[in-house]
Amino acid sequence: MAVDRIKAFFTRRGFGQALIGIATTGYLGAVLYPVLRFLASGARFAGEGTEVNEVLLGDADAISAGSGKNFAFGSRPALVVRAKDGSFSAFLATCTHLGCTVAYDAAKGAVRCPCHGGVFDAATGKNLGGPPPKPLRRLEAVVEGGKLVVRRAKT
Amino acid sequence: MASPPRPPIDEDHLPDPFDALDAASHADVEEEEPPAPALVRWIDDRIGLEQLSGLARKKTVPVHRQDFWYYFGGITLLFFVVQMFTGLLLLVYYQPGVGTAHASVARITSEIEFGWLIRSTHSWAANLMLLFAFVHMFSVYFMKAFRAPRELTWGSGILLLGLGMGFGFTGYLLPWDQLAFAGAKIALKSIAGAPGGDIIAMMLGAPLDSAGEPNVGAVSLQRFFALHVAVLPTLFMPLLGLHLWLVQKHGNAIPPSEEGRPTTRTVPFYPNFLFKDLVVWLLCLNLLTVLAAFSPWELGEAVDVAKPMPPGIHPEWYFMAQFELLKLVPAHVGPIDGEMVGMALFTLAALLWAVVPLWDRGTNAGARLRRINYVGFFAAAALIALTGLGYLGWP
């Protein structure tokens, strides 16, 4: 009964036990707090040294019309596709379904995911078929002085 | 009428203020216990918690003038648990490898929140663990607690101390700073001087080069790391289990000075002794925290072979006696290499110490008991003197 509990607290013994409980909780907290901060503060180094804004891919003409090329954009997989008309489009090559790395399928003329058969438009990155719920994230591909440069797209 | 002469006061049997407490807590145990919750009963039916708590209830601890020393094994164990815990945390960020080890420790110390505290706690607790292990060992020696049937408890304890020093030796190199590098080099060089020492150096990843110098580098750093976090714990844990099980099986030893008494009082381990243990552990944890927080462990400059070793270089205190002995022995003793003599002396003394249950005669009085005590005093005095001389930089 609640009243009994309150009465028990106001005995010398109950008060002592409550004090011990509070002290123990405080002590455990004083140990656990630094440990949690210690573990949590490492997360900010996770992408360290791998964040990039721009990647140089060399001669633009090395990539023939109607083909694609996978490359690393910092620590992330990326894909550049050259359409039949010679224009470039680039995406982060991470499937929006479960994160597999996608590739350009020249026979189908589309970007395909090998894991679960997702299909994306090779020019826009739009999800066309299979399980992917969203389009691929676009990067900006430009040719400067004959060299292909891929940048983080301006949003 | 004259009162009868009062019996002499027996100071050892004056009322102990803890008695009242003990009696009080006994009363608690005998209270009607409420039925255990269903979940507890479910688990109990399957793994038999009742047997365990029965064991805990049966275990008792003797009460006498020297029972103070019973705390030291538990304190050593506490610091070992702290080592496991902080070691696992450091392992989250530490990266072995000559290019990354120092930088990762520097990051732990200066960038990861509370990293400096956890690293400092790991270093301090390592030293305290070994310190209390030595105190525990000497107290066991003088209480003759190594005698039958506790020979294997003593032996496993000696091996645990050896492994503990191995943890210290291997862990010291891991930050890969100049001091760590120098320490490993000097230690490996002196090990290499002993017969078969070159093989040990090779196994530790530091084979001797054509000039006879141990090649401390990437391979040895990786092996010290593997030893520190995998090999030594794998050896240590079962041995610790055996040690604790033997302590549980045989109970606390009663020193010869107390054995002759008509009755030796005991208190239940749970809750009486365990609660006192908890208080002692709390004090030790507080001491550790104060040391770690107010005297944080330093990190030197990264290893640079082009730089001379720092001046006044010396090993950690628990290797100081060996180091000093090697300094004291002349380069040649007759036709034998001086270092060899020093190593042999130390090894022989350690071996004799480890097998004391074999040469001790088990007498509780007289010249033989005194002799074994003298051996203990001599060992303690020699260790302390050599360590002290080492710190004074003599000769």
Tab-separated table of N, CA, C and O in Angstrom, chain A residues 13 27 31 33-35 37-45 48, chain B residues 28 85 89 92-93 107-108 111-115 118 282 285-286:
chain	number	residue	atom	x	y	z
A	13	ARG	N	15.657	3.398	8.649
A	13	ARG	CA	16.137	2.400	7.704
A	13	ARG	C	15.742	2.743	6.269
A	13	ARG	O	16.565	2.685	5.352
A	27	TYR	N	26.548	7.385	-8.747
A	27	TYR	CA	27.879	6.838	-9.035
A	27	TYR	C	27.886	6.152	-10.401
A	27	TYR	O	28.784	6.372	-11.213
A	31	VAL	N	29.900	7.112	-13.967
A	31	VAL	CA	30.751	6.208	-14.746
A	31	VAL	C	30.224	6.102	-16.177
A	31	VAL	O	30.985	6.152	-17.143
A	33	TYR	N	28.198	8.126	-17.977
A	33	TYR	CA	28.153	9.313	-18.825
A	33	TYR	C	29.431	9.482	-19.657
A	33	TYR	O	29.360	9.595	-20.878
A	34	PRO	N	30.632	9.448	-19.019
A	34	PRO	CA	31.851	9.569	-19.841
A	34	PRO	C	31.961	8.453	-20.878
A	34	PRO	O	32.429	8.687	-21.991
A	35	VAL	N	31.522	7.250	-20.500
A	35	VAL	CA	31.633	6.118	-21.429
A	35	VAL	C	30.767	6.366	-22.664
A	35	VAL	O	31.208	6.175	-23.804
A	37	ARG	N	29.699	9.299	-23.814
A	37	ARG	CA	30.266	10.403	-24.591
A	37	ARG	C	31.476	9.908	-25.384
A	37	ARG	O	31.696	10.297	-26.524
A	38	PHE	N	32.286	9.069	-24.742
A	38	PHE	CA	33.484	8.511	-25.377
A	38	PHE	C	33.093	7.758	-26.650
A	38	PHE	O	33.676	7.954	-27.708
A	39	LEU	N	32.072	6.916	-26.538
A	39	LEU	CA	31.670	6.106	-27.691
A	39	LEU	C	31.014	6.972	-28.763
A	39	LEU	O	31.246	6.789	-29.951
A	40	ALA	N	30.195	7.931	-28.326
A	40	ALA	CA	29.434	8.725	-29.292
A	40	ALA	C	30.330	9.688	-30.072
A	40	ALA	O	30.100	9.955	-31.245
A	41	SER	N	31.388	10.211	-29.422
A	41	SER	CA	32.140	11.291	-30.054
A	41	SER	C	33.006	10.801	-31.208
A	41	SER	O	33.573	11.607	-31.938
A	42	GLY	N	33.119	9.494	-31.397
A	42	GLY	CA	33.923	8.998	-32.516
A	42	GLY	C	33.201	9.133	-33.841
A	42	GLY	O	33.831	9.140	-34.900
A	43	ALA	N	31.866	9.250	-33.790
A	43	ALA	CA	31.075	9.241	-35.022
A	43	ALA	C	31.472	10.361	-35.959
A	43	ALA	O	31.424	10.216	-37.175
A	44	ARG	N	31.913	11.480	-35.383
A	44	ARG	CA	32.226	12.622	-36.256
A	44	ARG	C	33.477	12.396	-37.089
A	44	ARG	O	33.778	13.164	-37.994
A	45	PHE	N	34.223	11.326	-36.810
A	45	PHE	CA	35.398	11.043	-37.633
A	45	PHE	C	35.099	9.985	-38.702
A	45	PHE	O	35.982	9.552	-39.424
A	48	GLU	N	35.826	10.923	-42.273
A	48	GLU	CA	37.013	11.768	-42.300
A	48	GLU	C	37.932	11.469	-43.487
A	48	GLU	O	38.218	10.318	-43.799
B	28	ASP	N	18.022	-10.148	9.442
B	28	ASP	CA	17.353	-9.891	8.169
B	28	ASP	C	17.202	-11.160	7.350
B	28	ASP	O	16.172	-11.422	6.761
B	85	PHE	N	37.489	-3.498	-18.835
B	85	PHE	CA	36.463	-2.553	-19.252
B	85	PHE	C	37.077	-1.379	-20.031
B	85	PHE	O	36.670	-1.071	-21.155
B	89	LEU	N	37.169	-0.340	-24.215
B	89	LEU	CA	36.825	0.996	-24.712
B	89	LEU	C	37.949	1.557	-25.592
B	89	LEU	O	37.702	2.100	-26.665
B	92	VAL	N	38.174	0.455	-29.132
B	92	VAL	CA	37.228	1.038	-30.085
B	92	VAL	C	37.938	2.047	-31.002
B	92	VAL	O	37.597	2.178	-32.170
B	93	TYR	N	38.956	2.739	-30.465
B	93	TYR	CA	39.608	3.787	-31.261
B	93	TYR	C	41.071	3.515	-31.594
B	93	TYR	O	41.621	4.138	-32.500
B	107	ARG	N	44.659	10.998	-30.761
B	107	ARG	CA	43.247	11.363	-30.956
B	107	ARG	C	42.420	10.980	-29.726
B	107	ARG	O	41.600	11.775	-29.265
B	108	ILE	N	42.668	9.785	-29.188
B	108	ILE	CA	41.952	9.364	-27.978
B	108	ILE	C	42.196	10.382	-26.868
B	108	ILE	O	41.286	10.772	-26.138
B	111	GLU	N	41.042	14.355	-28.744
B	111	GLU	CA	39.849	14.671	-29.529
B	111	GLU	C	38.595	13.921	-29.083
B	111	GLU	O	37.505	14.481	-29.085
B	112	ILE	N	38.756	12.656	-28.730
B	112	ILE	CA	37.598	11.877	-28.300
B	112	ILE	C	37.212	12.331	-26.891
B	112	ILE	O	38.074	12.455	-26.023
B	113	GLU	N	35.917	12.564	-26.678
B	113	GLU	CA	35.490	13.071	-25.373
B	113	GLU	C	35.767	12.044	-24.282
B	113	GLU	O	35.430	10.873	-24.430
B	114	PHE	N	36.359	12.518	-23.189
B	114	PHE	CA	36.728	11.687	-22.048
B	114	PHE	C	37.770	10.617	-22.400
B	114	PHE	O	38.062	9.753	-21.588
B	115	GLY	N	38.316	10.685	-23.608
B	115	GLY	CA	39.316	9.691	-24.011
B	115	GLY	C	40.542	9.760	-23.114
B	115	GLY	O	41.098	8.734	-22.711
B	118	ILE	N	39.807	7.924	-19.915
B	118	ILE	CA	39.754	6.465	-20.015
B	118	ILE	C	41.155	5.889	-20.217
B	118	ILE	O	41.530	4.889	-19.606
B	282	LEU	N	34.986	0.608	-3.382
B	282	LEU	CA	34.553	1.977	-3.655
B	282	LEU	C	35.702	2.950	-3.370
B	282	LEU	O	35.988	3.858	-4.161
B	285	LEU	N	38.232	2.594	-6.161
B	285	LEU	CA	37.779	3.231	-7.396
B	285	LEU	C	37.931	4.744	-7.295
B	285	LEU	O	38.327	5.406	-8.256
B	286	ASN	N	37.626	5.284	-6.124
B	286	ASN	CA	37.758	6.728	-5.938
B	286	ASN	C	39.214	7.155	-6.037
B	286	ASN	O	39.541	8.147	-6.688
